[in-house]
PDB file of C-alpha atoms in Angstrom:
ATOM      1  CA  UNK R   1      35.654 107.979 116.395  1.00 40.00           C
ATOM      2  CA  UNK R   2      32.373 109.791 117.042  1.00 42.00           C
ATOM      3  CA  UNK R   3      31.394 107.139 119.545  1.00 42.00           C
ATOM      4  CA  UNK R   4      34.734 107.495 121.200  1.00 42.00           C
ATOM      5  CA  UNK R   5      34.241 111.293 121.350  1.00 44.00           C
ATOM      6  CA  UNK R   6      30.795 110.832 122.897  1.00 44.00           C
ATOM      7  CA  UNK R   7      32.234 108.483 125.444  1.00 44.00           C
ATOM      8  CA  UNK R   8      34.861 111.066 126.326  1.00 44.00           C
ATOM      9  CA  UNK R   9      32.213 113.795 126.717  1.00 42.00           C
ATOM     10  CA  UNK R  10      30.125 111.572 129.020  1.00 44.00           C
ATOM     11  CA  UNK R  11      33.150 110.852 131.087  1.00 42.00           C
ATOM     12  CA  UNK R  12      33.931 114.568 131.492  1.00 44.00           C
ATOM     13  CA  UNK R  13      30.321 115.306 132.385  1.00 43.00           C
ATOM     14  CA  UNK R  14      30.394 112.680 135.048  1.00 43.00           C
ATOM     15  CA  UNK R  15      33.572 114.207 136.380  1.00 43.00           C
ATOM     16  CA  UNK R  16      32.052 117.718 136.653  1.00 41.00           C
ATOM     17  CA  UNK R  17      28.324 117.352 137.115  1.00 43.00           C
ATOM     18  CA  UNK R  18      28.598 114.361 139.456  1.00 44.00           C
ATOM     19  CA  UNK R  19      30.821 116.136 142.019  1.00 43.00           C
ATOM     20  CA  UNK R  20      28.268 115.481 144.770  1.00 43.00           C
ATOM     21  CA  UNK R  21      29.012 111.751 144.419  1.00 46.00           C
ATOM     22  CA  UNK R  22      32.717 112.242 144.912  1.00 47.00           C
ATOM     23  CA  UNK R  23      34.228 110.710 148.044  1.00 50.00           C
ATOM     24  CA  UNK R  24      35.410 113.181 150.713  1.00 48.00           C
ATOM     25  CA  UNK R  25      39.133 113.686 151.083  1.00 51.00           C
ATOM     26  CA  UNK R  26      40.787 110.955 153.088  1.00 48.00           C
ATOM     27  CA  UNK R  27      42.824 111.924 156.147  1.00 49.00           C
ATOM     28  CA  UNK R  28      46.413 110.796 155.623  1.00 54.00           C
ATOM     29  CA  UNK R  29      47.324 107.740 157.715  1.00 52.00           C
ATOM     30  CA  UNK R  30      50.209 109.640 159.258  1.00 52.00           C
ATOM     31  CA  UNK R  31      47.846 112.328 160.648  1.00 50.00           C
ATOM     32  CA  UNK R  32      45.530 109.671 162.073  1.00 47.00           C
ATOM     33  CA  UNK R  33      48.462 107.925 163.689  1.00 52.00           C
ATOM     34  CA  UNK R  34      49.657 111.195 165.245  1.00 58.00           C
ATOM     35  CA  UNK R  35      46.217 111.991 166.706  1.00 53.00           C
ATOM     36  CA  UNK R  36      45.912 108.458 168.077  1.00 61.00           C
ATOM     37  CA  UNK R  37      49.359 108.718 169.637  1.00 58.00           C
ATOM     38  CA  UNK R  38      48.416 112.022 171.296  1.00 56.00           C
ATOM     39  CA  UNK R  39      45.233 110.486 172.715  1.00 63.00           C
ATOM     40  CA  UNK R  40      47.138 107.450 173.948  1.00 72.00           C
ATOM     41  CA  UNK R  41      49.809 109.611 175.581  1.00 76.00           C
ATOM     42  CA  UNK R  42      47.133 111.715 177.267  1.00 76.00           C
ATOM     43  CA  UNK R  43      45.398 108.590 178.541  1.00 78.00           C
ATOM     44  CA  UNK R  44      48.647 107.227 179.944  1.00 83.00           C
ATOM     45  CA  UNK R  45      49.413 110.501 181.756  1.00 84.00           C
ATOM     46  CA  UNK R  46      45.883 110.732 183.160  1.00 83.00           C
ATOM     47  CA  UNK R  47      45.976 107.123 184.341  1.00 83.00           C
ATOM     48  CA  UNK R  48      49.359 107.642 185.990  1.00 86.00           C
ATOM     49  CA  UNK R  49      47.994 110.722 187.821  1.00 86.00           C
ATOM     50  CA  UNK R  50      44.967 108.723 188.999  1.00 84.00           C
ATOM     51  CA  UNK R  51      47.167 105.883 190.270  1.00 86.00           C
ATOM     52  CA  UNK R  52      49.326 108.377 192.178  1.00 86.00           C
ATOM     53  CA  UNK R  53      46.236 109.976 193.706  1.00 84.00           C
ATOM     54  CA  UNK R  54      44.732 106.623 194.758  1.00 82.00           C
ATOM     55  CA  UNK R  55      47.991 105.154 196.054  1.00 83.00           C
ATOM     56  CA  UNK R  56      47.614 101.650 197.495  1.00 83.00           C
ATOM     57  CA  UNK R  57      43.960 101.560 196.510  1.00 80.00           C
ATOM     58  CA  UNK R  58      44.940 101.530 192.824  1.00 81.00           C
ATOM     59  CA  UNK R  59      47.226  98.540 193.413  1.00 82.00           C
ATOM     60  CA  UNK R  60      44.538  96.591 195.230  1.00 83.00           C
ATOM     61  CA  UNK R  61      41.748  97.378 192.759  1.00 83.00           C
ATOM     62  CA  UNK R  62      43.140  97.723 189.192  1.00 83.00           C
ATOM     63  CA  UNK R  63      39.683  97.096 187.727  1.00 84.00           C
ATOM     64  CA  UNK R  64      38.355 100.173 189.507  1.00 83.00           C
ATOM     65  CA  UNK R  65      41.125 102.223 187.916  1.00 83.00           C
ATOM     66  CA  UNK R  66      39.884 101.248 184.458  1.00 84.00           C
ATOM     67  CA  UNK R  67      36.285 102.029 185.399  1.00 82.00           C
ATOM     68  CA  UNK R  68      37.325 105.407 186.784  1.00 82.00           C
ATOM     69  CA  UNK R  69      39.235 106.237 183.599  1.00 82.00           C
ATOM     70  CA  UNK R  70      36.139 105.388 181.546  1.00 80.00           C
ATOM     71  CA  UNK R  71      34.061 107.715 183.730  1.00 76.00           C
ATOM     72  CA  UNK R  72      36.636 110.483 183.343  1.00 77.00           C
ATOM     73  CA  UNK R  73      36.634 110.103 179.556  1.00 74.00           C
ATOM     74  CA  UNK R  74      32.828 110.245 179.528  1.00 68.00           C
ATOM     75  CA  UNK R  75      32.821 113.378 181.693  1.00 66.00           C
ATOM     76  CA  UNK R  76      35.303 115.006 179.336  1.00 66.00           C
ATOM     77  CA  UNK R  77      32.985 114.349 176.402  1.00 64.00           C
ATOM     78  CA  UNK R  78      30.019 115.740 178.321  1.00 60.00           C
ATOM     79  CA  UNK R  79      32.043 118.901 179.006  1.00 58.00           C
ATOM     80  CA  UNK R  80      31.595 119.807 175.331  1.00 58.00           C
ATOM     81  CA  UNK R  81      27.914 120.489 175.989  1.00 55.00           C
ATOM     82  CA  UNK R  82      26.867 123.843 174.530  1.00 53.00           C
ATOM     83  CA  UNK R  83      26.531 126.903 176.781  1.00 54.00           C
ATOM     84  CA  UNK R  84      22.763 127.156 176.299  1.00 55.00           C
ATOM     85  CA  UNK R  85      22.282 123.495 177.149  1.00 56.00           C
ATOM     86  CA  UNK R  86      24.441 123.903 180.274  1.00 58.00           C
ATOM     87  CA  UNK R  87      22.195 126.712 181.494  1.00 59.00           C
ATOM     88  CA  UNK R  88      19.146 124.554 180.865  1.00 63.00           C
ATOM     89  CA  UNK R  89      20.616 121.659 182.847  1.00 65.00           C
ATOM     90  CA  UNK R  90      20.854 123.877 185.943  1.00 66.00           C
ATOM     91  CA  UNK R  91      17.095 123.559 186.233  1.00 66.00           C
ATOM     92  CA  UNK R  92      17.085 119.766 186.370  1.00 69.00           C
ATOM     93  CA  UNK R  93      16.140 118.192 189.699  1.00 73.00           C
ATOM     94  CA  UNK R  94      19.342 116.091 189.849  1.00 75.00           C
ATOM     95  CA  UNK R  95      21.325 119.313 190.168  1.00 81.00           C
ATOM     96  CA  UNK R  96      19.171 120.962 192.845  1.00 84.00           C
ATOM     97  CA  UNK R  97      21.207 119.659 195.790  1.00 87.00           C
ATOM     98  CA  UNK R  98      24.742 120.579 194.656  1.00 89.00           C
ATOM     99  CA  UNK R  99      23.528 123.939 193.367  1.00 90.00           C
ATOM    100  CA  UNK R 100      21.711 124.692 196.641  1.00 91.00           C
ATOM    101  CA  UNK R 101      24.808 123.744 198.662  1.00 92.00           C
ATOM    102  CA  UNK R 102      27.029 126.004 196.564  1.00 92.00           C
ATOM    103  CA  UNK R 103      24.655 128.957 196.837  1.00 93.00           C
ATOM    104  CA  UNK R 104      24.225 128.506 200.602  1.00 94.00           C
ATOM    105  CA  UNK R 105      27.970 128.265 201.191  1.00 93.00           C
ATOM    106  CA  UNK R 106      28.593 131.565 199.432  1.00 93.00           C
ATOM    107  CA  UNK R 107      25.590 133.191 201.124  1.00 93.00           C
ATOM    108  CA  UNK R 108      26.642 132.162 204.632  1.00 93.00           C
ATOM    109  CA  UNK R 109      30.191 133.286 203.917  1.00 90.00           C
ATOM    110  CA  UNK R 110      28.919 136.859 203.739  1.00 89.00           C
ATOM    111  CA  UNK R 111      26.127 136.964 206.347  1.00 90.00           C
ATOM    112  CA  UNK R 112      27.662 135.076 209.279  1.00 87.00           C
ATOM    113  CA  UNK R 113      29.152 138.171 210.911  1.00 86.00           C
ATOM    114  CA  UNK R 114      32.540 138.726 209.305  1.00 86.00           C
ATOM    115  CA  UNK R 115      31.597 142.160 207.863  1.00 86.00           C
ATOM    116  CA  UNK R 116      30.130 143.168 211.245  1.00 87.00           C
ATOM    117  CA  UNK R 117      33.281 142.252 213.160  1.00 87.00           C
ATOM    118  CA  UNK R 118      35.537 143.869 210.567  1.00 84.00           C
ATOM    119  CA  UNK R 119      33.481 147.073 210.766  1.00 82.00           C
ATOM    120  CA  UNK R 120      34.171 147.293 214.509  1.00 81.00           C
ATOM    121  CA  UNK R 121      37.785 146.093 214.405  1.00 80.00           C
ATOM    122  CA  UNK R 122      39.309 149.590 214.302  1.00 78.00           C
ATOM    123  CA  UNK R 123      37.362 150.738 217.357  1.00 80.00           C
ATOM    124  CA  UNK R 124      38.253 147.548 219.270  1.00 80.00           C
ATOM    125  CA  UNK R 125      41.954 147.856 218.468  1.00 80.00           C
ATOM    126  CA  UNK R 126      41.989 151.572 219.316  1.00 80.00           C
ATOM    127  CA  UNK R 127      40.344 150.878 222.691  1.00 77.00           C
ATOM    128  CA  UNK R 128      43.066 148.313 223.381  1.00 73.00           C
ATOM    129  CA  UNK R 129      45.808 150.797 222.477  1.00 75.00           C
ATOM    130  CA  UNK R 130      46.588 149.587 218.942  1.00 74.00           C
ATOM    131  CA  UNK R 131      46.438 152.787 216.925  1.00 72.00           C
ATOM    132  CA  UNK R 132      49.253 152.204 214.407  1.00 76.00           C
ATOM    133  CA  UNK R 133      48.126 150.542 211.154  1.00 80.00           C
ATOM    134  CA  UNK R 134      45.162 148.598 212.599  1.00 78.00           C
ATOM    135  CA  UNK R 135      43.956 147.478 209.158  1.00 81.00           C
ATOM    136  CA  UNK R 136      47.388 146.065 208.309  1.00 86.00           C
ATOM    137  CA  UNK R 137      47.516 144.225 211.631  1.00 85.00           C
ATOM    138  CA  UNK R 138      44.161 142.553 210.971  1.00 86.00           C
ATOM    139  CA  UNK R 139      45.082 141.720 207.365  1.00 88.00           C
ATOM    140  CA  UNK R 140      48.395 140.134 208.410  1.00 90.00           C
ATOM    141  CA  UNK R 141      46.658 138.052 211.067  1.00 89.00           C
ATOM    142  CA  UNK R 142      44.054 136.814 208.587  1.00 89.00           C
ATOM    143  CA  UNK R 143      46.776 135.948 206.071  1.00 91.00           C
ATOM    144  CA  UNK R 144      48.667 133.855 208.630  1.00 92.00           C
ATOM    145  CA  UNK R 145      45.524 131.905 209.547  1.00 91.00           C
ATOM    146  CA  UNK R 146      44.698 131.384 205.866  1.00 90.00           C
ATOM    147  CA  UNK R 147      48.168 129.909 205.290  1.00 92.00           C
ATOM    148  CA  UNK R 148      47.528 127.576 208.224  1.00 91.00           C
ATOM    149  CA  UNK R 149      44.247 126.533 206.624  1.00 89.00           C
ATOM    150  CA  UNK R 150      45.978 125.823 203.310  1.00 89.00           C
ATOM    151  CA  UNK R 151      48.469 123.589 205.127  1.00 89.00           C
ATOM    152  CA  UNK R 152      45.825 121.597 207.032  1.00 88.00           C
ATOM    153  CA  UNK R 153      42.762 121.430 204.775  1.00 88.00           C
ATOM    154  CA  UNK R 154      43.886 118.230 203.022  1.00 87.00           C
ATOM    155  CA  UNK R 155      44.787 116.629 206.365  1.00 88.00           C
ATOM    156  CA  UNK R 156      41.885 117.632 208.587  1.00 87.00           C
ATOM    157  CA  UNK R 157      39.328 117.661 205.758  1.00 88.00           C
ATOM    158  CA  UNK R 158      36.958 120.368 204.522  1.00 90.00           C
ATOM    159  CA  UNK R 159      33.864 119.439 206.517  1.00 91.00           C
ATOM    160  CA  UNK R 160      35.498 119.235 209.989  1.00 91.00           C
ATOM    161  CA  UNK R 161      37.159 122.625 209.497  1.00 91.00           C
ATOM    162  CA  UNK R 162      33.900 124.124 208.267  1.00 92.00           C
ATOM    163  CA  UNK R 163      31.870 122.839 211.220  1.00 92.00           C
ATOM    164  CA  UNK R 164      34.543 123.601 213.826  1.00 92.00           C
ATOM    165  CA  UNK R 165      35.119 127.119 212.527  1.00 92.00           C
ATOM    166  CA  UNK R 166      31.401 127.883 212.345  1.00 91.00           C
ATOM    167  CA  UNK R 167      30.874 126.635 215.897  1.00 93.00           C
ATOM    168  CA  UNK R 168      33.695 128.894 217.086  1.00 93.00           C
ATOM    169  CA  UNK R 169      32.096 131.811 215.251  1.00 93.00           C
ATOM    170  CA  UNK R 170      28.785 131.216 217.042  1.00 94.00           C
ATOM    171  CA  UNK R 171      30.553 131.210 220.414  1.00 93.00           C
ATOM    172  CA  UNK R 172      32.625 134.336 219.809  1.00 93.00           C
ATOM    173  CA  UNK R 173      29.672 136.289 218.422  1.00 93.00           C
ATOM    174  CA  UNK R 174      27.675 135.374 221.521  1.00 93.00           C
ATOM    175  CA  UNK R 175      30.561 136.607 223.708  1.00 92.00           C
ATOM    176  CA  UNK R 176      30.762 139.884 221.774  1.00 90.00           C
ATOM    177  CA  UNK R 177      27.013 140.290 222.247  1.00 91.00           C
ATOM    178  CA  UNK R 178      27.277 139.752 226.017  1.00 89.00           C
ATOM    179  CA  UNK R 179      30.138 142.255 226.225  1.00 87.00           C
ATOM    180  CA  UNK R 180      27.773 144.979 225.007  1.00 85.00           C
ATOM    181  CA  UNK R 181      25.401 144.437 227.931  1.00 85.00           C
ATOM    182  CA  UNK R 182      25.470 146.687 231.022  1.00 83.00           C
ATOM    183  CA  UNK R 183      26.296 143.694 233.217  1.00 81.00           C
ATOM    184  CA  UNK R 184      29.642 143.311 231.433  1.00 78.00           C
ATOM    185  CA  UNK R 185      30.585 146.922 232.155  1.00 72.00           C
ATOM    186  CA  UNK R 186      29.728 146.382 235.817  1.00 80.00           C
ATOM    187  CA  UNK R 187      31.902 143.277 236.113  1.00 82.00           C
ATOM    188  CA  UNK R 188      35.077 144.494 234.355  1.00 77.00           C
ATOM    189  CA  UNK R 189      37.005 147.682 233.743  1.00 80.00           C
ATOM    190  CA  UNK R 190      36.987 149.434 230.405  1.00 79.00           C
ATOM    191  CA  UNK R 191      40.554 148.299 229.696  1.00 82.00           C
ATOM    192  CA  UNK R 192      39.722 144.684 230.480  1.00 84.00           C
ATOM    193  CA  UNK R 193      36.703 144.805 228.201  1.00 84.00           C
ATOM    194  CA  UNK R 194      38.839 146.293 225.424  1.00 84.00           C
ATOM    195  CA  UNK R 195      41.455 143.529 225.686  1.00 88.00           C
ATOM    196  CA  UNK R 196      38.761 140.866 225.894  1.00 88.00           C
ATOM    197  CA  UNK R 197      37.073 142.347 222.835  1.00 85.00           C
ATOM    198  CA  UNK R 198      40.302 142.227 220.798  1.00 88.00           C
ATOM    199  CA  UNK R 199      40.982 138.641 221.889  1.00 91.00           C
ATOM    200  CA  UNK R 200      37.431 137.575 221.007  1.00 91.00           C
ATOM    201  CA  UNK R 201      37.645 139.337 217.647  1.00 90.00           C
ATOM    202  CA  UNK R 202      40.932 137.526 216.912  1.00 91.00           C
ATOM    203  CA  UNK R 203      39.381 134.153 217.725  1.00 93.00           C
ATOM    204  CA  UNK R 204      36.372 134.940 215.527  1.00 93.00           C
ATOM    205  CA  UNK R 205      38.554 135.938 212.568  1.00 92.00           C
ATOM    206  CA  UNK R 206      40.702 132.839 213.054  1.00 93.00           C
ATOM    207  CA  UNK R 207      37.592 130.645 213.016  1.00 93.00           C
ATOM    208  CA  UNK R 208      36.313 132.414 209.904  1.00 93.00           C
ATOM    209  CA  UNK R 209      39.618 132.065 208.048  1.00 91.00           C
ATOM    210  CA  UNK R 210      39.769 128.398 209.017  1.00 90.00           C
ATOM    211  CA  UNK R 211      36.290 127.704 207.678  1.00 89.00           C
ATOM    212  CA  UNK R 212      33.852 129.828 205.706  1.00 89.00           C
ATOM    213  CA  UNK R 213      36.446 132.249 204.366  1.00 89.00           C
ATOM    214  CA  UNK R 214      38.540 129.984 202.105  1.00 90.00           C
ATOM    215  CA  UNK R 215      36.695 126.655 202.275  1.00 92.00           C
ATOM    216  CA  UNK R 216      33.512 128.012 200.693  1.00 91.00           C
ATOM    217  CA  UNK R 217      35.538 128.876 197.587  1.00 91.00           C
ATOM    218  CA  UNK R 218      37.234 125.484 197.687  1.00 91.00           C
ATOM    219  CA  UNK R 219      33.927 123.638 197.872  1.00 92.00           C
ATOM    220  CA  UNK R 220      32.542 125.546 194.891  1.00 89.00           C
ATOM    221  CA  UNK R 221      35.396 124.236 192.776  1.00 87.00           C
ATOM    222  CA  UNK R 222      34.757 120.626 193.807  1.00 88.00           C
ATOM    223  CA  UNK R 223      31.104 119.826 194.463  1.00 88.00           C
ATOM    224  CA  UNK R 224      29.520 120.610 191.084  1.00 86.00           C
ATOM    225  CA  UNK R 225      29.144 117.884 188.428  1.00 80.00           C
ATOM    226  CA  UNK R 226      31.229 118.527 185.331  1.00 74.00           C
ATOM    227  CA  UNK R 227      28.193 119.093 183.113  1.00 71.00           C
ATOM    228  CA  UNK R 228      27.192 122.267 185.008  1.00 79.00           C
ATOM    229  CA  UNK R 229      30.446 123.260 186.729  1.00 81.00           C
ATOM    230  CA  UNK R 230      30.957 126.514 184.836  1.00 81.00           C
ATOM    231  CA  UNK R 231      27.425 127.952 185.168  1.00 84.00           C
ATOM    232  CA  UNK R 232      27.073 126.668 188.750  1.00 87.00           C
ATOM    233  CA  UNK R 233      30.329 128.299 189.887  1.00 90.00           C
ATOM    234  CA  UNK R 234      29.258 131.525 188.178  1.00 89.00           C
ATOM    235  CA  UNK R 235      25.875 131.408 189.948  1.00 90.00           C
ATOM    236  CA  UNK R 236      27.557 130.780 193.321  1.00 92.00           C
ATOM    237  CA  UNK R 237      29.976 133.664 192.820  1.00 92.00           C
ATOM    238  CA  UNK R 238      27.114 135.938 191.841  1.00 93.00           C
ATOM    239  CA  UNK R 239      25.284 134.912 195.026  1.00 93.00           C
ATOM    240  CA  UNK R 240      28.359 135.685 197.123  1.00 92.00           C
ATOM    241  CA  UNK R 241      29.001 139.103 195.624  1.00 92.00           C
ATOM    242  CA  UNK R 242      25.306 140.019 195.707  1.00 93.00           C
ATOM    243  CA  UNK R 243      24.994 139.113 199.374  1.00 92.00           C
ATOM    244  CA  UNK R 244      28.200 141.034 200.125  1.00 90.00           C
ATOM    245  CA  UNK R 245      26.698 144.116 198.488  1.00 93.00           C
ATOM    246  CA  UNK R 246      23.446 143.651 200.407  1.00 92.00           C
ATOM    247  CA  UNK R 247      25.308 143.364 203.739  1.00 90.00           C
ATOM    248  CA  UNK R 248      27.342 146.490 202.984  1.00 89.00           C
ATOM    249  CA  UNK R 249      24.203 148.494 202.207  1.00 91.00           C
ATOM    250  CA  UNK R 250      22.048 147.169 205.054  1.00 91.00           C
ATOM    251  CA  UNK R 251      24.576 146.934 207.893  1.00 89.00           C
ATOM    252  CA  UNK R 252      24.350 150.594 209.038  1.00 89.00           C
ATOM    253  CA  UNK R 253      20.549 150.414 209.150  1.00 90.00           C
ATOM    254  CA  UNK R 254      20.671 147.075 210.970  1.00 89.00           C
ATOM    255  CA  UNK R 255      23.016 148.460 213.634  1.00 87.00           C
ATOM    256  CA  UNK R 256      20.787 151.491 214.143  1.00 90.00           C
ATOM    257  CA  UNK R 257      17.756 149.229 214.482  1.00 91.00           C
ATOM    258  CA  UNK R 258      19.214 146.490 216.710  1.00 89.00           C
ATOM    259  CA  UNK R 259      22.247 148.176 218.214  1.00 89.00           C
ATOM    260  CA  UNK R 260      25.751 146.691 218.174  1.00 86.00           C
ATOM    261  CA  UNK R 261      24.886 143.918 220.638  1.00 88.00           C
ATOM    262  CA  UNK R 262      21.692 143.028 218.802  1.00 90.00           C
ATOM    263  CA  UNK R 263      23.578 142.856 215.515  1.00 91.00           C
ATOM    264  CA  UNK R 264      26.074 140.427 217.043  1.00 91.00           C
ATOM    265  CA  UNK R 265      23.165 138.323 218.364  1.00 92.00           C
ATOM    266  CA  UNK R 266      21.516 138.238 214.932  1.00 92.00           C
ATOM    267  CA  UNK R 267      24.797 137.155 213.311  1.00 92.00           C
ATOM    268  CA  UNK R 268      25.229 134.438 215.952  1.00 93.00           C
ATOM    269  CA  UNK R 269      21.762 133.104 215.090  1.00 94.00           C
ATOM    270  CA  UNK R 270      22.629 133.081 211.386  1.00 93.00           C
ATOM    271  CA  UNK R 271      25.917 131.345 212.199  1.00 93.00           C
ATOM    272  CA  UNK R 272      24.051 128.668 214.130  1.00 94.00           C
ATOM    273  CA  UNK R 273      21.821 128.131 211.099  1.00 94.00           C
ATOM    274  CA  UNK R 274      24.985 127.805 208.989  1.00 92.00           C
ATOM    275  CA  UNK R 275      26.293 125.074 211.324  1.00 93.00           C
ATOM    276  CA  UNK R 276      23.041 123.120 211.042  1.00 94.00           C
ATOM    277  CA  UNK R 277      22.961 123.536 207.252  1.00 92.00           C
ATOM    278  CA  UNK R 278      26.579 122.461 206.816  1.00 91.00           C
ATOM    279  CA  UNK R 279      26.059 119.430 209.040  1.00 92.00           C
ATOM    280  CA  UNK R 280      22.960 118.357 207.114  1.00 92.00           C
ATOM    281  CA  UNK R 281      23.901 119.127 203.513  1.00 91.00           C
ATOM    282  CA  UNK R 282      27.618 119.634 202.930  1.00 90.00           C
ATOM    283  CA  UNK R 283      29.582 116.436 202.127  1.00 89.00           C
ATOM    284  CA  UNK R 284      33.251 115.732 202.720  1.00 89.00           C
ATOM    285  CA  UNK R 285      35.204 116.036 199.451  1.00 88.00           C
ATOM    286  CA  UNK R 286      38.734 115.548 200.748  1.00 87.00           C
ATOM    287  CA  UNK R 287      40.346 112.495 199.122  1.00 83.00           C
ATOM    288  CA  UNK R 288      37.560 112.073 196.566  1.00 84.00           C
ATOM    289  CA  UNK R 289      37.896 112.497 192.833  1.00 81.00           C
ATOM    290  CA  UNK R 290      35.511 114.807 191.001  1.00 79.00           C
ATOM    291  CA  UNK R 291      33.801 111.751 189.525  1.00 76.00           C
ATOM    292  CA  UNK R 292      33.248 110.253 192.995  1.00 82.00           C
ATOM    293  CA  UNK R 293      31.753 113.532 194.175  1.00 84.00           C
ATOM    294  CA  UNK R 294      29.466 113.532 191.149  1.00 80.00           C
ATOM    295  CA  UNK R 295      28.308 110.013 192.051  1.00 81.00           C
ATOM    296  CA  UNK R 296      27.495 111.280 195.545  1.00 81.00           C
ATOM    297  CA  UNK R 297      24.957 113.646 193.976  1.00 80.00           C
ATOM    298  CA  UNK R 298      23.484 110.855 191.843  1.00 75.00           C
ATOM    299  CA  UNK R 299      25.790 111.054 188.859  1.00 60.00           C
ATOM    300  CA  UNK R 300      25.015 107.429 187.988  1.00 58.00           C
ATOM    301  CA  UNK R 301      21.500 108.609 187.060  1.00 58.00           C
ATOM    302  CA  UNK R 302      22.713 111.488 184.889  1.00 52.00           C
ATOM    303  CA  UNK R 303      22.569 110.677 181.148  1.00 46.00           C
ATOM    304  CA  UNK R 304      25.437 111.174 178.756  1.00 43.00           C
ATOM    305  CA  UNK R 305      26.055 111.722 175.085  1.00 35.00           C
ATOM    306  CA  UNK R 306      26.167 107.950 174.719  1.00 38.00           C
ATOM    307  CA  UNK R 307      22.419 107.775 175.425  1.00 38.00           C
ATOM    308  CA  UNK R 308      19.860 108.593 172.789  1.00 34.00           C
ATOM    309  CA  UNK R 309      17.531 110.437 175.181  1.00 40.00           C
ATOM    310  CA  UNK R 310      19.893 113.150 176.357  1.00 40.00           C
ATOM    311  CA  UNK R 311      17.963 115.943 174.612  1.00 43.00           C
ATOM    312  CA  UNK R 312      14.738 114.700 176.189  1.00 43.00           C
ATOM    313  CA  UNK R 313      16.359 114.709 179.624  1.00 41.00           C
ATOM    314  CA  UNK R 314      17.035 118.459 179.472  1.00 42.00           C
ATOM    315  CA  UNK R 315      14.348 120.582 181.154  1.00 42.00           C
TER     316      UNK R 315
END
């Protein structure tokens, strides 16, 4: 009896004092099945969307569809990277190119002359006889061109619109500069110059709204690898707003220093630099998946959570 009591006490002690050796609670099979079903359904929907996006290419190359889905799943896992680690990855050399392109796109959007032309739009319209709601007229015109851009950007492509629009901006800024010279006043009447100025301004704004205006924002949502997309977009937006503030503060001083014609000439030079930069650095993203764009930047050399050296790879 005593031995039986001692055995009972030992058994209780093992049940209380040995709690650290207890097995963790087991997830019910039904819950595991539900989670697996949700993952499978998500995979099926994602694969169907990819096949629709690829069209005939998916039919011809089914193996590539599977490889692309594996890359997408890997990118989704890498998106769980902590915020501090994401900020650290911005400093890695593999991200220099996409980050530089994003920053330059947002910088050129603000310093290629659009604020200068908008600042003189009221005076141009008034000289041409448009005195009723000039700001609304300009805003409506820009909206119409932006809608045209939205309808054509997936047909014409981002890069051709960007380069064509920037080239048109260079030309119109050069024309506006020439119109400020004394030779222009000697060759045409004041009314003719006013009408020509409004027409040139309209062409410039159309070129801007077809290119740097909306497409810079579109590029910033597409060109960054998934691992740094959030911080990189934030950095690009900060660059855009900072340069906009700098232009607003410096424009009056610049016009006093260079004059209106000189300011147009300076903006034309900057616009020309934007054309060269876009031609050299900015890729075409139309028709490419985010994973394909990431491979363009060297995504095949970027480590993942499936490698053991990911922490060592961070700068």
